[in-house]
Amino acid sequence: MLEFSIPLTFRHRVFFTRDIFRAKNQTLREAIDAEDIASKRILCVIEQEVAASNPQLVAEAQSYLANLTKHTTVLTLNGGENAKNSTELVDQIHRLVNTHHIDRHSYVLCLGGGAFLDAVGFGTATAHRGIRLIRLPSTTLSQCDSGVGVKNGINLFGNCLLYTSDAAD
């Protein structure tokens, strides 16, 4: 048996801000923290329901990100609670990562509720190693649960229900 300790240093930063895509807000630029930001690829996915409740959001994101890099894509995708009970959103993320040549030098920004952040995070993590994921939670619950807690995942077989059997064996 071999036993040894591996020291690991990992920087986990949490930023708090409002109006993330406003021109004067530098929080996202700080979070990306790249000297050569203009050469980075950024895929920004926004939960459809969040975009619908803020009609200017997609245009603000496109404008803000275009000022950071010329390699940016902003899309809205369906989310909600169903996002965590199907592979549909994860499959979409896999295709987008491939189509837009997102790799470990790139960033995926996801803005939405907890189930959306979980599924996008899972899709990002399984599409290509080392993609940097920036979570922009849109609810208080998602701030704590998937925003700061940084979990990724879906319920692969949908909502599993517990059941009992009255049948005698």
Short mmCIF file of C-alpha atoms in Angstrom, two decimals:
data_model
loop_
_atom_site.label_atom_id
_atom_site.label_comp_id
_atom_site.label_asym_id
_atom_site.label_seq_id
_atom_site.Cartn_x
_atom_site.Cartn_y
_atom_site.Cartn_z
CA MET A 1 0.00 0.00 0.00
CA LEU A 2 1.14 3.51 -0.80
CA GLU A 3 -0.16 6.44 1.18
CA PHE A 4 0.77 10.06 0.67
CA SER A 5 -0.71 13.51 1.05
CA ILE A 6 -1.25 15.79 -1.90
CA PRO A 7 -1.48 19.47 -1.02
CA LEU A 8 -3.92 21.29 -3.25
CA THR A 9 -4.44 25.00 -3.55
CA PHE A 10 -7.61 26.06 -5.28
CA ARG A 11 -8.89 29.59 -5.55
CA HIS A 12 -12.68 29.81 -5.30
CA ARG A 13 -13.92 33.35 -5.75
CA VAL A 14 -17.45 34.58 -5.17
CA PHE A 15 -18.46 38.02 -6.44
CA PHE A 16 -21.60 39.94 -5.55
CA THR A 17 -22.97 42.52 -7.96
CA ARG A 18 -26.02 43.81 -9.77
CA ASP A 19 -26.45 44.62 -13.45
CA ILE A 20 -23.55 42.37 -14.47
CA PHE A 21 -23.75 43.38 -18.15
CA ARG A 22 -23.79 47.15 -17.66
CA ALA A 23 -20.84 48.85 -19.33
CA LYS A 24 -19.48 50.38 -16.11
CA ASN A 25 -19.63 47.10 -14.17
CA GLN A 26 -16.17 45.51 -14.18
CA THR A 27 -17.07 42.48 -12.02
CA LEU A 28 -17.26 40.03 -14.92
CA ARG A 29 -13.95 41.25 -16.33
CA GLU A 30 -12.40 40.65 -12.88
CA ALA A 31 -13.96 37.18 -12.67
CA ILE A 32 -12.54 36.20 -16.06
CA ASP A 33 -9.15 37.42 -14.85
CA ALA A 34 -7.27 36.84 -18.12
CA GLU A 35 -4.50 39.03 -19.46
CA ASP A 36 -5.36 38.09 -23.05
CA ILE A 37 -9.13 38.33 -22.65
CA ALA A 38 -9.61 39.57 -26.23
CA SER A 39 -8.50 36.16 -27.56
CA LYS A 40 -10.80 34.11 -25.32
CA ARG A 41 -13.99 32.41 -26.50
CA ILE A 42 -17.07 33.02 -24.38
CA LEU A 43 -20.31 31.08 -24.66
CA CYS A 44 -23.07 32.74 -22.62
CA VAL A 45 -26.28 30.80 -22.06
CA ILE A 46 -29.23 32.49 -20.40
CA GLU A 47 -32.28 30.67 -19.12
CA GLN A 48 -35.21 31.52 -21.40
CA GLU A 49 -37.51 32.43 -18.50
CA VAL A 50 -34.95 34.87 -17.10
CA ALA A 51 -34.47 36.49 -20.52
CA ALA A 52 -38.24 36.78 -20.96
CA SER A 53 -38.58 38.60 -17.64
CA ASN A 54 -35.86 41.09 -18.63
CA PRO A 55 -36.26 41.91 -22.35
CA GLN A 56 -32.99 43.92 -22.52
CA LEU A 57 -30.83 41.20 -20.95
CA VAL A 58 -29.70 39.38 -24.11
CA ALA A 59 -28.81 42.62 -25.91
CA GLU A 60 -26.92 43.88 -22.83
CA ALA A 61 -25.00 40.58 -22.60
CA GLN A 62 -24.12 40.66 -26.31
CA SER A 63 -22.92 44.26 -26.13
CA TYR A 64 -20.92 43.78 -22.93
CA LEU A 65 -19.24 40.57 -24.07
CA ALA A 66 -18.48 41.96 -27.56
CA ASN A 67 -16.40 44.61 -25.80
CA LEU A 68 -14.37 41.87 -24.08
CA THR A 69 -13.71 39.56 -27.02
CA LYS A 70 -14.73 39.09 -30.63
CA HIS A 71 -15.34 35.36 -29.98
CA THR A 72 -18.61 35.52 -28.10
CA THR A 73 -21.97 33.80 -28.46
CA VAL A 74 -25.07 34.61 -26.39
CA LEU A 75 -28.04 32.22 -26.48
CA THR A 76 -31.20 31.57 -24.52
CA LEU A 77 -32.11 27.99 -23.62
CA ASN A 78 -35.05 26.39 -21.86
CA GLY A 79 -34.50 25.70 -18.19
CA GLY A 80 -36.78 25.39 -15.21
CA GLU A 81 -37.10 22.37 -12.96
CA ASN A 82 -37.39 20.01 -15.95
CA ALA A 83 -33.79 20.85 -16.90
CA LYS A 84 -32.53 18.59 -14.15
CA ASN A 85 -34.72 15.60 -15.08
CA SER A 86 -33.59 15.09 -18.67
CA THR A 87 -30.42 15.03 -20.76
CA GLU A 88 -31.87 17.55 -23.23
CA LEU A 89 -30.08 20.65 -21.87
CA VAL A 90 -26.86 18.72 -21.28
CA ASP A 91 -26.98 17.47 -24.88
CA GLN A 92 -27.51 21.05 -26.11
CA ILE A 93 -24.47 22.23 -24.14
CA HIS A 94 -22.37 19.39 -25.60
CA ARG A 95 -23.35 20.45 -29.13
CA LEU A 96 -22.73 24.15 -28.41
CA VAL A 97 -19.29 23.48 -26.94
CA ASN A 98 -18.39 21.54 -30.08
CA THR A 99 -19.96 23.98 -32.56
CA HIS A 100 -18.38 27.08 -30.99
CA HIS A 101 -14.96 25.46 -30.36
CA ILE A 102 -15.11 25.96 -26.61
CA ASP A 103 -12.07 24.45 -24.89
CA ARG A 104 -10.03 24.78 -21.70
CA HIS A 105 -8.99 28.29 -22.71
CA SER A 106 -12.63 29.34 -23.05
CA TYR A 107 -15.43 30.37 -20.72
CA VAL A 108 -19.05 29.35 -20.39
CA LEU A 109 -21.25 31.85 -18.59
CA CYS A 110 -24.60 30.55 -17.43
CA LEU A 111 -27.31 32.80 -16.05
CA GLY A 112 -30.43 31.27 -14.53
CA GLY A 113 -31.95 29.33 -11.69
CA GLY A 114 -30.48 26.38 -9.82
CA ALA A 115 -31.63 23.53 -12.08
CA PHE A 116 -30.37 25.44 -15.13
CA LEU A 117 -26.96 26.12 -13.54
CA ASP A 118 -26.65 22.48 -12.46
CA ALA A 119 -27.43 21.10 -15.92
CA VAL A 120 -25.30 23.64 -17.82
CA GLY A 121 -22.43 23.00 -15.39
CA PHE A 122 -22.73 19.26 -15.93
CA GLY A 123 -22.85 19.66 -19.71
CA THR A 124 -19.83 21.96 -19.64
CA ALA A 125 -17.80 19.66 -17.38
CA THR A 126 -18.52 16.58 -19.50
CA ALA A 127 -18.10 18.21 -22.92
CA HIS A 128 -14.46 19.20 -22.56
CA ARG A 129 -12.00 19.12 -19.68
CA GLY A 130 -11.01 22.41 -18.09
CA ILE A 131 -13.62 24.78 -19.51
CA ARG A 132 -13.99 27.67 -17.11
CA LEU A 133 -17.57 28.02 -15.89
CA ILE A 134 -18.92 31.27 -14.47
CA ARG A 135 -22.29 30.90 -12.78
CA LEU A 136 -24.65 33.85 -12.62
CA PRO A 137 -27.51 32.69 -10.37
CA SER A 138 -30.82 34.49 -10.83
CA THR A 139 -32.56 33.47 -7.60
CA THR A 140 -31.65 33.50 -3.93
CA LEU A 141 -31.89 29.71 -3.76
CA SER A 142 -29.62 29.24 -6.77
CA GLN A 143 -27.10 31.65 -5.24
CA CYS A 144 -26.63 29.31 -2.29
CA ASP A 145 -27.27 25.94 -3.89
CA SER A 146 -25.65 25.88 -7.30
CA GLY A 147 -24.02 29.30 -7.41
CA VAL A 148 -21.70 29.06 -4.42
CA GLY A 149 -22.04 25.31 -3.87
CA VAL A 150 -20.86 24.73 -7.46
CA LYS A 151 -22.46 21.34 -7.87
CA ASN A 152 -23.13 19.95 -11.32
CA GLY A 153 -25.58 17.24 -12.22
CA ILE A 154 -28.93 16.04 -13.41
CA ASN A 155 -31.26 13.21 -12.47
CA LEU A 156 -30.34 10.90 -15.34
CA PHE A 157 -33.41 8.73 -14.93
CA GLY A 158 -35.77 11.61 -14.16
CA ASN A 159 -37.32 12.05 -10.75
CA CYS A 160 -36.90 8.71 -9.03
CA LEU A 161 -39.89 7.85 -6.93
CA LEU A 162 -39.68 5.67 -3.86
CA TYR A 163 -42.21 2.89 -3.83
CA THR A 164 -43.11 -0.05 -1.67
CA SER A 165 -44.53 -3.32 -2.72
CA ASP A 166 -47.31 -5.08 -0.85
CA ALA A 167 -46.68 -8.26 -2.75
CA ALA A 168 -45.46 -11.19 -0.68
CA ASP A 169 -42.18 -12.67 -1.86
#
